[in-house]
């Protein structure tokens, strides 16, 4: 059967869970390495709705300032795309609520719950096209192919004009982002490292030494 050429791309990976025959069960996820930036979003909405360049950036900057402040006061932030709230966790096992002290609680992250309408819009966009399986080699096999990894690194560096990122290297190497980050960080270690990592804004970039 010919490989499907349309629909939302996804990939499959094994989980630690086994079936009755001892075989690893799979999980699926959207294809790794694909992303859109805020700059692209601004260009898209600028062309479609005549929104001026920079307005969406300022909107997100304002949200980033106000939302954490309100969440720190205990509020949930309701938006058209979903609700944001602080996710909390206890540092130790406690069974009696009276035993909880203020320093037993830590911030675990941010809880995001999409609205029904936002989920419905995604379902509409996927529509009748459905899903398209992107068959990627197992990460373990790719990680053992040093020549392939080095070629993928050079392709990624050329594509980014002198540096690579985890997402870009994952795209060219066909690794998951977890495995791509592991390999890039490995190249940054040892007596003769191949790469050095730098932090630019919120991203890590890797350049050749």
Short mmCIF file of C-alpha atoms in Angstrom, two decimals, residues 88-94 97-107:
data_model
loop_
_atom_site.label_atom_id
_atom_site.label_comp_id
_atom_site.label_asym_id
_atom_site.label_seq_id
_atom_site.Cartn_x
_atom_site.Cartn_y
_atom_site.Cartn_z
CA UNK A 88 1.42 22.88 42.82
CA UNK A 89 3.01 19.83 44.44
CA UNK A 90 3.99 18.63 47.91
CA UNK A 91 7.71 17.99 48.46
CA UNK A 92 7.02 15.08 50.81
CA UNK A 93 4.35 12.44 51.39
CA UNK A 94 1.68 13.81 53.72
CA UNK A 97 -3.82 18.17 55.94
CA UNK A 98 -2.96 19.66 59.34
CA UNK A 99 0.66 18.54 58.86
CA UNK A 100 1.22 20.66 55.74
CA UNK A 101 3.59 23.57 56.28
CA UNK A 102 3.97 26.47 53.85
CA UNK A 103 7.43 25.32 52.75
CA UNK A 104 6.11 21.82 51.91
CA UNK A 105 4.49 23.29 48.78
CA UNK A 106 6.45 23.91 45.57
CA UNK A 107 5.54 25.15 42.11
#
